Amino acid sequence: MSELRHRRGEGDGNDKAETAGESDHVDSEEEKPLEDKYVEDMAKNLPQGTDKTPEMLDSALSGLSSRWRNWVIRGIFTWLMIGAFCLLIYGGPLALMITVLCVQVKCFEEIINIGYAVYRVHGLPWFRSLSWYFLLTSNYFFYGENLIDYFGVVINRTDYLKFLVTYHRFISFCLYCVGFVWFVLSLVKRYYMRQFSLFAWTHVALLIVVTQSYLIIQNIFEGLIWFIVPVSMIICNDVMAYVFGFFFGKTPLIKLSPKKTWEGFVGGGFATVVFGMFIAYFMSQYPYFVCPIEYSESVGRMAMDCEPSLLFRLQEYTPPLCLQPLMKIIGMEKFNMYPFMIHSLSLSVFSSVIGPFGGFFASGFKRAFKIKDFGDVIPGHGGIMDRFDCQFLMATFVNVYITSFIRTATPQKLLQQVYNLKPEQQLQLFYALKESLENRNILNLLP
Amino acid sequence: MSELRHRRGEGDGNDKAETAGESDHVDSEEEKPLEDKYVEDMAKNLPQGTDKTPEMLDSALSGLSSRWRNWVIRGIFTWLMIGAFCLLIYGGPLALMITVLCVQVKCFEEIINIGYAVYRVHGLPWFRSLSWYFLLTSNYFFYGENLIDYFGVVINRTDYLKFLVTYHRFISFCLYCVGFVWFVLSLVKRYYMRQFSLFAWTHVALLIVVTQSYLIIQNIFEGLIWFIVPVSMIICNDVMAYVFGFFFGKTPLIKLSPKKTWEGFVGGGFATVVFGMFIAYFMSQYPYFVCPIEYSESVGRMAMDCEPSLLFRLQEYTPPLCLQPLMKIIGMEKFNMYPFMIHSLSLSVFSSVIGPFGGFFASGFKRAFKIKDFGDVIPGHGGIMDRFDCQFLMATFVNVYITSFIRTATPQKLLQQVYNLKPEQQLQLFYALKESLENRNILNLLP
């Protein structure tokens, strides 16, 4: 769940100088000194992520140059985070979901705090409470939708909860309306513009953080593999791009992040594709990773054992024609692999081509508001949001990928919906289906 | 589809003076003269909705005082818009949906234009194209979802379209990613902050305009009554609040809109509830308004004839106990009404209590950015967005209301999903359902 970026040897130490240098570039092509002054003035109040390093580490590394020191600190905390991630996986889906929730709240806090600082809201009435209220409301809505989707049968048994399920959307909407009215009533003449800007800021933060963490939870329910593989691909891409950039980086990639290089981008991408194949092969073997998480009525809790779907069963492939001579030489005319490995290829290509743009977006955002990092929680890495910027885009991709290419309406899911109907409606459906099956000669084929 | 607000006698002529007066209030409690200057500076570039009145009308009304002149102009254009709305209803659901689409595009344009002016983007590369690209993408996604929902069966017949249906979300996401990457690549050093602000602005506009027009289209599909009744309630509330405010208004309601009065708020609300009962009673009688719009395979086009659901059949009610003595006196111990009229009561209460907050929100927004109106399309009314601010909130309410209280999963809809399965899966579901029905002794009850 942890992740490494600031890759391609982007030394943190130089960042500040670079940002400061930026304001020298104010050429005279347009009429906005006032606005420039406003932005600079504003930046003074912003929380600047500091490079706080544990003291012990600091003294142990005092002999190294700043470039290598940063490399070591970053490396240590990367391994710590990867370790923590493995522990969480061992902890099971519930532990992972709770972590997603915590990360979401922390990311929201970091984004919102920048908003506070940008619009200097010290005197603004109610604003902190309002943003957190909106976070609560949207979480109530989205997590509720997930719970209903996956635990509908169980929840419907309790009368009290049944009410919450049936009117879930209505309740959520009412909660939102309360926030909306509250916002309108809290408007104060002098602050209009800032209040509206913060309102928009809050909503964009919700859009980025809450909706995407909702998608992540959905991915976890499809099977841990759909969560772990993409997350570790992004981690791998970040780490390897940093490593390749550190040792071979020469050609600058994009103006937005001057320390990122084509060498890091290409090397990281290549490493990610190879890594993706291996991790997909490894994980496809274990039901723990492969099985969707479903509430089992017989056991009375979430179950993760199943007959693995076709995706996760070894199949024989013949290499494409153009590669066959080559394969003949190494004596592999046919080979076995899991179909999931093909999907992992799409995922790794996305995570190494489009994924980095999530990072560019975040660094552009940081530059726009002249902050160095979103926070200073992880030494050498910055805030939580700095590590998760690419994860959000990736989660949406995985979710869309699953709905488009993997998930098909299963008889099991539909049957559950049928059982939610009134008995006479169930009968009605039964007879209609029977007639249709008979008409199409499907039912008669079987004894 | 038209609507009247600026109610409670809020004279347009006085608005500007009021806005100008606002900046005098800058008291010295905090340190932001720079920002105030920035906002004022910015406001100079904003498009100010003008009160352009057709010349002929202008000369004919030259004898009246400004207060009455405004009343007459507003009245004339209100009736014109109500007439146009009736024509559209006569034109049928397709005409209405196209109108919703046009209104949506126009509203988006108005909001986005303010954003351009606020952040002065004259030199910004690509920005106009980008916002319109995002509008296109999100419309492709949302309208596609609607089409698939309601015309899935038909679309699936054409092979070419089937591809679009199956991968709809994936295609939409890819389109969005193109926009996202395009945005990141278009970032230019000096403009970072404005580019990100406009990016957020575009997304908030999409959230307000596109998602809600998607909900409106869904409401139309549920039956024209679910569209016409709420829309006309908002119109009625706006008109009547304006009328009550014009003649009886004394007590100011909210600081945000100094011309709105409690008298207008209460009078408008009361009128809306009464009006809602009447229009609900009137419309419940006609299948044209009441029937959901479904694609009929037999006719090969959208059909609007049905056996009206229970909601729209007269039922006998006994008045609540406390009212019975009163009812006895007037000789009405029992009375007939449509159950829909009870729902119309909830709708009218929402439209007259929470609805106006949509308007307050919009006028707060206009004050924040020191603009008078969103546009100047309709004389006496301002821009399209000025007339539709409350409609969007109402549409969401109606949609949520329908999903929570009205729509239940019908056997018909589920059956369609079953037919989308593979034949062997249909059989599997059939036998599972049969067994379950037999176990619960539901199937044996019938011969």
Short mmCIF file of N, CA and C in Angstrom, two decimals, chain A residues 11-143:
data_model
loop_
_atom_site.label_atom_id
_atom_site.label_comp_id
_atom_site.label_asym_id
_atom_site.label_seq_id
_atom_site.Cartn_x
_atom_site.Cartn_y
_atom_site.Cartn_z
N GLY A 11 15.90 15.07 -6.88
CA GLY A 11 16.38 15.36 -5.53
C GLY A 11 15.48 16.39 -4.87
N ASP A 12 15.08 16.12 -3.64
CA ASP A 12 14.18 17.05 -2.97
C ASP A 12 14.86 18.37 -2.67
N GLY A 13 16.16 18.25 -2.35
CA GLY A 13 16.88 19.45 -1.94
C GLY A 13 16.83 20.56 -2.98
N ASN A 14 16.86 20.17 -4.24
CA ASN A 14 16.92 21.18 -5.30
C ASN A 14 15.56 21.79 -5.62
N ASP A 15 14.52 21.13 -5.16
CA ASP A 15 13.18 21.54 -5.56
C ASP A 15 12.87 22.98 -5.22
N LYS A 16 13.27 23.36 -4.03
CA LYS A 16 12.89 24.68 -3.56
C LYS A 16 13.51 25.77 -4.42
N ALA A 17 14.81 25.54 -4.71
CA ALA A 17 15.51 26.50 -5.55
C ALA A 17 14.80 26.64 -6.88
N GLU A 18 14.40 25.48 -7.42
CA GLU A 18 13.75 25.46 -8.72
C GLU A 18 12.46 26.28 -8.66
N THR A 19 11.67 26.04 -7.62
CA THR A 19 10.40 26.74 -7.48
C THR A 19 10.62 28.24 -7.35
N ALA A 20 11.63 28.57 -6.57
CA ALA A 20 11.89 29.99 -6.37
C ALA A 20 12.31 30.65 -7.67
N GLY A 21 13.13 29.91 -8.44
CA GLY A 21 13.60 30.44 -9.71
C GLY A 21 12.47 30.74 -10.67
N GLU A 22 11.38 29.98 -10.51
CA GLU A 22 10.27 30.10 -11.41
C GLU A 22 9.73 31.53 -11.52
N SER A 23 9.67 32.21 -10.38
CA SER A 23 9.02 33.52 -10.40
C SER A 23 9.87 34.56 -11.15
N ASP A 24 11.13 34.22 -11.40
CA ASP A 24 11.95 35.14 -12.19
C ASP A 24 11.48 35.20 -13.63
N HIS A 25 10.81 34.14 -14.05
CA HIS A 25 10.44 34.02 -15.45
C HIS A 25 9.28 34.92 -15.85
N VAL A 26 8.73 35.67 -14.92
CA VAL A 26 7.57 36.50 -15.25
C VAL A 26 7.93 37.43 -16.40
N ASP A 27 7.62 37.00 -17.61
CA ASP A 27 7.89 37.88 -18.73
C ASP A 27 6.71 38.83 -18.89
N SER A 28 6.87 39.80 -19.79
CA SER A 28 5.92 40.91 -19.76
C SER A 28 4.82 40.77 -20.80
N GLU A 29 4.56 39.54 -21.23
CA GLU A 29 3.61 39.37 -22.33
C GLU A 29 2.17 39.73 -21.93
N GLU A 30 1.85 39.68 -20.61
CA GLU A 30 0.46 39.99 -20.23
C GLU A 30 0.35 40.87 -18.98
N GLU A 31 -0.88 41.16 -18.58
CA GLU A 31 -1.13 42.18 -17.56
C GLU A 31 -1.51 41.56 -16.21
N LYS A 32 -0.64 40.78 -15.59
CA LYS A 32 -1.10 40.20 -14.34
C LYS A 32 -0.12 40.23 -13.18
N PRO A 33 0.57 41.35 -12.99
CA PRO A 33 1.46 41.40 -11.82
C PRO A 33 0.66 41.25 -10.53
N LEU A 34 -0.57 41.79 -10.53
CA LEU A 34 -1.39 41.75 -9.33
C LEU A 34 -1.64 40.30 -8.91
N GLU A 35 -2.00 39.50 -9.91
CA GLU A 35 -2.30 38.11 -9.58
C GLU A 35 -1.05 37.37 -9.13
N ASP A 36 0.06 37.64 -9.81
CA ASP A 36 1.30 36.97 -9.42
C ASP A 36 1.63 37.29 -7.97
N LYS A 37 1.45 38.56 -7.65
CA LYS A 37 1.72 38.96 -6.27
C LYS A 37 0.80 38.20 -5.31
N TYR A 38 -0.45 38.07 -5.74
CA TYR A 38 -1.42 37.39 -4.90
C TYR A 38 -1.01 35.95 -4.62
N VAL A 39 -0.56 35.26 -5.70
CA VAL A 39 -0.16 33.86 -5.54
C VAL A 39 1.05 33.75 -4.62
N GLU A 40 2.03 34.66 -4.82
CA GLU A 40 3.23 34.60 -3.99
C GLU A 40 2.90 34.87 -2.52
N ASP A 41 2.06 35.87 -2.35
CA ASP A 41 1.63 36.26 -1.02
C ASP A 41 0.97 35.08 -0.32
N MET A 42 0.13 34.42 -1.08
CA MET A 42 -0.63 33.28 -0.58
C MET A 42 0.30 32.14 -0.20
N ALA A 43 1.34 31.92 -1.04
CA ALA A 43 2.22 30.77 -0.84
C ALA A 43 2.92 30.83 0.51
N LYS A 44 3.12 32.05 1.02
CA LYS A 44 3.82 32.18 2.30
C LYS A 44 3.08 31.44 3.41
N ASN A 45 1.75 31.40 3.29
CA ASN A 45 0.95 30.79 4.35
C ASN A 45 0.81 29.28 4.19
N LEU A 46 1.31 28.74 3.09
CA LEU A 46 1.07 27.32 2.83
C LEU A 46 1.97 26.43 3.66
N PRO A 47 1.44 25.27 4.05
CA PRO A 47 2.28 24.31 4.78
C PRO A 47 3.30 23.74 3.81
N GLN A 48 4.57 23.88 4.09
CA GLN A 48 5.60 23.33 3.22
C GLN A 48 6.11 22.04 3.84
N GLY A 49 5.93 20.92 3.12
CA GLY A 49 6.42 19.64 3.60
C GLY A 49 7.90 19.78 3.96
N THR A 50 8.27 19.37 5.15
CA THR A 50 9.68 19.48 5.53
C THR A 50 10.32 18.11 5.41
N ASP A 51 11.61 18.10 5.22
CA ASP A 51 12.33 16.83 5.16
C ASP A 51 12.77 16.40 6.54
N LYS A 52 11.81 16.18 7.41
CA LYS A 52 12.22 15.78 8.75
C LYS A 52 12.68 14.32 8.72
N THR A 53 13.92 14.10 9.13
CA THR A 53 14.49 12.77 9.15
C THR A 53 14.70 12.39 10.60
N PRO A 54 14.40 11.12 10.95
CA PRO A 54 14.68 10.73 12.33
C PRO A 54 16.14 11.05 12.68
N GLU A 55 16.36 11.57 13.89
CA GLU A 55 17.68 12.09 14.26
C GLU A 55 18.79 11.06 14.15
N MET A 56 18.47 9.84 14.62
CA MET A 56 19.47 8.79 14.62
C MET A 56 19.99 8.56 13.20
N LEU A 57 19.04 8.44 12.27
CA LEU A 57 19.37 8.23 10.88
C LEU A 57 20.22 9.38 10.36
N ASP A 58 19.83 10.58 10.76
CA ASP A 58 20.50 11.79 10.31
C ASP A 58 22.00 11.75 10.64
N SER A 59 22.30 11.37 11.87
CA SER A 59 23.71 11.38 12.28
C SER A 59 24.46 10.22 11.64
N ALA A 60 23.79 9.08 11.44
CA ALA A 60 24.45 7.93 10.84
C ALA A 60 24.84 8.21 9.39
N LEU A 61 24.04 9.06 8.72
CA LEU A 61 24.26 9.30 7.31
C LEU A 61 25.05 10.58 7.03
N SER A 62 25.57 11.20 8.09
CA SER A 62 26.16 12.52 7.93
C SER A 62 27.34 12.53 6.96
N GLY A 63 27.98 11.36 6.74
CA GLY A 63 29.14 11.31 5.87
C GLY A 63 28.82 11.31 4.39
N LEU A 64 27.56 11.04 4.05
CA LEU A 64 27.22 10.89 2.64
C LEU A 64 26.87 12.23 1.99
N SER A 65 27.00 12.27 0.64
CA SER A 65 26.56 13.46 -0.08
C SER A 65 25.04 13.51 -0.06
N SER A 66 24.47 14.70 -0.28
CA SER A 66 23.02 14.86 -0.15
C SER A 66 22.28 13.92 -1.10
N ARG A 67 22.85 13.75 -2.31
CA ARG A 67 22.22 12.87 -3.29
C ARG A 67 22.10 11.45 -2.77
N TRP A 68 23.19 10.90 -2.23
CA TRP A 68 23.18 9.53 -1.73
C TRP A 68 22.42 9.41 -0.42
N ARG A 69 22.48 10.44 0.38
CA ARG A 69 21.75 10.40 1.65
C ARG A 69 20.27 10.24 1.39
N ASN A 70 19.79 11.04 0.45
CA ASN A 70 18.38 10.99 0.09
C ASN A 70 18.02 9.59 -0.42
N TRP A 71 18.92 9.03 -1.22
CA TRP A 71 18.72 7.68 -1.76
C TRP A 71 18.56 6.65 -0.65
N VAL A 72 19.42 6.77 0.39
CA VAL A 72 19.37 5.79 1.48
C VAL A 72 18.08 5.95 2.30
N ILE A 73 17.78 7.19 2.67
CA ILE A 73 16.58 7.44 3.48
C ILE A 73 15.33 6.95 2.76
N ARG A 74 15.25 7.35 1.48
CA ARG A 74 14.14 6.94 0.64
C ARG A 74 14.05 5.41 0.58
N GLY A 75 15.20 4.77 0.40
CA GLY A 75 15.24 3.31 0.30
C GLY A 75 14.73 2.65 1.57
N ILE A 76 15.23 3.12 2.71
CA ILE A 76 14.81 2.52 3.98
C ILE A 76 13.31 2.60 4.15
N PHE A 77 12.76 3.82 3.91
CA PHE A 77 11.33 3.97 4.15
C PHE A 77 10.49 3.27 3.10
N THR A 78 11.05 3.10 1.89
CA THR A 78 10.34 2.31 0.89
C THR A 78 10.20 0.88 1.37
N TRP A 79 11.31 0.30 1.85
CA TRP A 79 11.23 -1.09 2.32
C TRP A 79 10.31 -1.21 3.52
N LEU A 80 10.34 -0.23 4.40
CA LEU A 80 9.42 -0.25 5.55
C LEU A 80 7.97 -0.28 5.07
N MET A 81 7.67 0.57 4.07
CA MET A 81 6.29 0.64 3.61
C MET A 81 5.88 -0.63 2.88
N ILE A 82 6.82 -1.22 2.10
CA ILE A 82 6.49 -2.47 1.41
C ILE A 82 6.23 -3.56 2.45
N GLY A 83 7.04 -3.56 3.51
CA GLY A 83 6.80 -4.53 4.59
C GLY A 83 5.43 -4.36 5.21
N ALA A 84 5.07 -3.12 5.48
CA ALA A 84 3.76 -2.85 6.09
C ALA A 84 2.65 -3.32 5.16
N PHE A 85 2.85 -3.10 3.86
CA PHE A 85 1.86 -3.51 2.87
C PHE A 85 1.67 -5.03 2.91
N CYS A 86 2.79 -5.78 2.99
CA CYS A 86 2.70 -7.24 3.05
C CYS A 86 1.95 -7.68 4.31
N LEU A 87 2.23 -7.03 5.42
CA LEU A 87 1.53 -7.35 6.66
C LEU A 87 0.03 -7.17 6.48
N LEU A 88 -0.34 -6.06 5.83
CA LEU A 88 -1.76 -5.77 5.63
C LEU A 88 -2.42 -6.83 4.76
N ILE A 89 -1.68 -7.28 3.73
CA ILE A 89 -2.23 -8.33 2.87
C ILE A 89 -2.46 -9.59 3.70
N TYR A 90 -1.49 -9.89 4.57
CA TYR A 90 -1.62 -11.04 5.45
C TYR A 90 -2.84 -10.86 6.36
N GLY A 91 -3.11 -9.62 6.71
CA GLY A 91 -4.24 -9.33 7.60
C GLY A 91 -5.59 -9.58 6.96
N GLY A 92 -5.63 -9.71 5.63
CA GLY A 92 -6.88 -10.04 4.97
C GLY A 92 -7.65 -8.84 4.45
N PRO A 93 -8.75 -9.10 3.74
CA PRO A 93 -9.48 -8.03 3.06
C PRO A 93 -9.99 -6.95 4.01
N LEU A 94 -10.44 -7.33 5.20
CA LEU A 94 -10.99 -6.31 6.09
C LEU A 94 -9.92 -5.30 6.48
N ALA A 95 -8.72 -5.83 6.81
CA ALA A 95 -7.61 -4.93 7.15
C ALA A 95 -7.31 -3.99 5.99
N LEU A 96 -7.34 -4.52 4.77
CA LEU A 96 -7.05 -3.70 3.60
C LEU A 96 -8.10 -2.61 3.42
N MET A 97 -9.37 -2.99 3.61
CA MET A 97 -10.43 -2.01 3.42
C MET A 97 -10.33 -0.89 4.44
N ILE A 98 -10.04 -1.26 5.67
CA ILE A 98 -9.89 -0.22 6.70
C ILE A 98 -8.72 0.69 6.35
N THR A 99 -7.64 0.08 5.85
CA THR A 99 -6.49 0.91 5.45
C THR A 99 -6.89 1.89 4.34
N VAL A 100 -7.64 1.38 3.35
CA VAL A 100 -8.08 2.26 2.27
C VAL A 100 -8.86 3.44 2.83
N LEU A 101 -9.75 3.14 3.78
CA LEU A 101 -10.55 4.21 4.40
C LEU A 101 -9.64 5.23 5.08
N CYS A 102 -8.66 4.73 5.86
CA CYS A 102 -7.76 5.65 6.57
C CYS A 102 -6.97 6.51 5.60
N VAL A 103 -6.43 5.85 4.55
CA VAL A 103 -5.64 6.59 3.57
C VAL A 103 -6.51 7.66 2.92
N GLN A 104 -7.74 7.30 2.62
CA GLN A 104 -8.67 8.24 2.01
C GLN A 104 -8.86 9.48 2.88
N VAL A 105 -9.12 9.24 4.17
CA VAL A 105 -9.35 10.36 5.08
C VAL A 105 -8.11 11.25 5.15
N LYS A 106 -6.94 10.60 5.22
CA LYS A 106 -5.69 11.36 5.33
C LYS A 106 -5.44 12.19 4.06
N CYS A 107 -5.69 11.58 2.88
CA CYS A 107 -5.50 12.31 1.63
C CYS A 107 -6.44 13.50 1.57
N PHE A 108 -7.70 13.27 1.94
CA PHE A 108 -8.67 14.35 1.94
C PHE A 108 -8.18 15.48 2.84
N GLU A 109 -7.69 15.11 4.02
CA GLU A 109 -7.21 16.13 4.95
C GLU A 109 -6.08 16.94 4.33
N GLU A 110 -5.14 16.26 3.68
CA GLU A 110 -4.02 16.98 3.09
C GLU A 110 -4.47 17.94 2.00
N ILE A 111 -5.39 17.47 1.13
CA ILE A 111 -5.86 18.35 0.05
C ILE A 111 -6.61 19.55 0.63
N ILE A 112 -7.49 19.25 1.59
CA ILE A 112 -8.32 20.30 2.16
C ILE A 112 -7.48 21.33 2.91
N ASN A 113 -6.43 20.86 3.59
CA ASN A 113 -5.57 21.79 4.32
C ASN A 113 -4.90 22.78 3.39
N ILE A 114 -4.51 22.30 2.20
CA ILE A 114 -3.93 23.23 1.22
C ILE A 114 -4.97 24.26 0.83
N GLY A 115 -6.20 23.78 0.62
CA GLY A 115 -7.29 24.71 0.29
C GLY A 115 -7.46 25.78 1.35
N TYR A 116 -7.44 25.36 2.63
CA TYR A 116 -7.57 26.33 3.73
C TYR A 116 -6.49 27.40 3.63
N ALA A 117 -5.27 26.90 3.39
CA ALA A 117 -4.14 27.83 3.38
C ALA A 117 -4.23 28.76 2.17
N VAL A 118 -4.61 28.20 1.01
CA VAL A 118 -4.69 29.01 -0.20
C VAL A 118 -5.69 30.14 -0.02
N TYR A 119 -6.84 29.82 0.54
CA TYR A 119 -7.88 30.84 0.65
C TYR A 119 -7.94 31.48 2.03
N ARG A 120 -6.95 31.23 2.85
CA ARG A 120 -6.85 31.83 4.18
C ARG A 120 -8.21 31.98 4.86
N VAL A 121 -8.64 30.90 5.49
CA VAL A 121 -10.00 30.88 5.99
C VAL A 121 -10.09 31.07 7.49
N HIS A 122 -9.04 31.65 8.09
CA HIS A 122 -9.01 31.75 9.56
C HIS A 122 -10.31 32.28 10.11
N GLY A 123 -10.89 33.25 9.43
CA GLY A 123 -12.10 33.85 9.97
C GLY A 123 -13.37 33.24 9.45
N LEU A 124 -13.26 32.29 8.53
CA LEU A 124 -14.46 31.76 7.88
C LEU A 124 -15.28 30.92 8.83
N PRO A 125 -16.57 31.21 8.92
CA PRO A 125 -17.39 30.44 9.85
C PRO A 125 -17.65 29.04 9.31
N TRP A 126 -17.57 28.06 10.14
CA TRP A 126 -18.05 26.71 9.86
C TRP A 126 -17.27 25.94 8.82
N PHE A 127 -16.18 26.52 8.23
CA PHE A 127 -15.74 25.83 7.04
C PHE A 127 -15.14 24.45 7.26
N ARG A 128 -14.32 24.32 8.30
CA ARG A 128 -13.75 23.01 8.56
C ARG A 128 -14.84 21.96 8.79
N SER A 129 -15.80 22.30 9.64
CA SER A 129 -16.86 21.33 9.92
C SER A 129 -17.59 20.95 8.64
N LEU A 130 -17.82 21.94 7.78
CA LEU A 130 -18.57 21.66 6.55
C LEU A 130 -17.84 20.65 5.66
N SER A 131 -16.52 20.86 5.45
CA SER A 131 -15.83 19.92 4.57
C SER A 131 -15.87 18.51 5.14
N TRP A 132 -15.66 18.41 6.46
CA TRP A 132 -15.68 17.07 7.05
C TRP A 132 -17.07 16.49 7.01
N TYR A 133 -18.07 17.33 7.12
CA TYR A 133 -19.44 16.84 7.01
C TYR A 133 -19.69 16.25 5.62
N PHE A 134 -19.20 16.97 4.58
CA PHE A 134 -19.37 16.45 3.23
C PHE A 134 -18.61 15.14 3.04
N LEU A 135 -17.43 15.03 3.67
CA LEU A 135 -16.68 13.77 3.58
C LEU A 135 -17.48 12.63 4.19
N LEU A 136 -18.04 12.90 5.38
CA LEU A 136 -18.87 11.89 6.06
C LEU A 136 -20.04 11.48 5.18
N THR A 137 -20.76 12.47 4.66
CA THR A 137 -21.95 12.18 3.86
C THR A 137 -21.61 11.33 2.65
N SER A 138 -20.54 11.73 1.93
CA SER A 138 -20.27 10.98 0.71
C SER A 138 -19.76 9.59 1.05
N ASN A 139 -19.03 9.46 2.16
CA ASN A 139 -18.63 8.12 2.56
C ASN A 139 -19.82 7.28 2.96
N TYR A 140 -20.76 7.89 3.66
CA TYR A 140 -21.97 7.17 4.03
C TYR A 140 -22.64 6.63 2.77
N PHE A 141 -22.73 7.51 1.75
CA PHE A 141 -23.38 7.10 0.51
C PHE A 141 -22.61 5.97 -0.18
N PHE A 142 -21.31 6.18 -0.42
CA PHE A 142 -20.57 5.22 -1.23
C PHE A 142 -20.32 3.90 -0.49
N TYR A 143 -19.90 3.98 0.77
CA TYR A 143 -19.68 2.74 1.49
C TYR A 143 -20.98 1.98 1.67
#
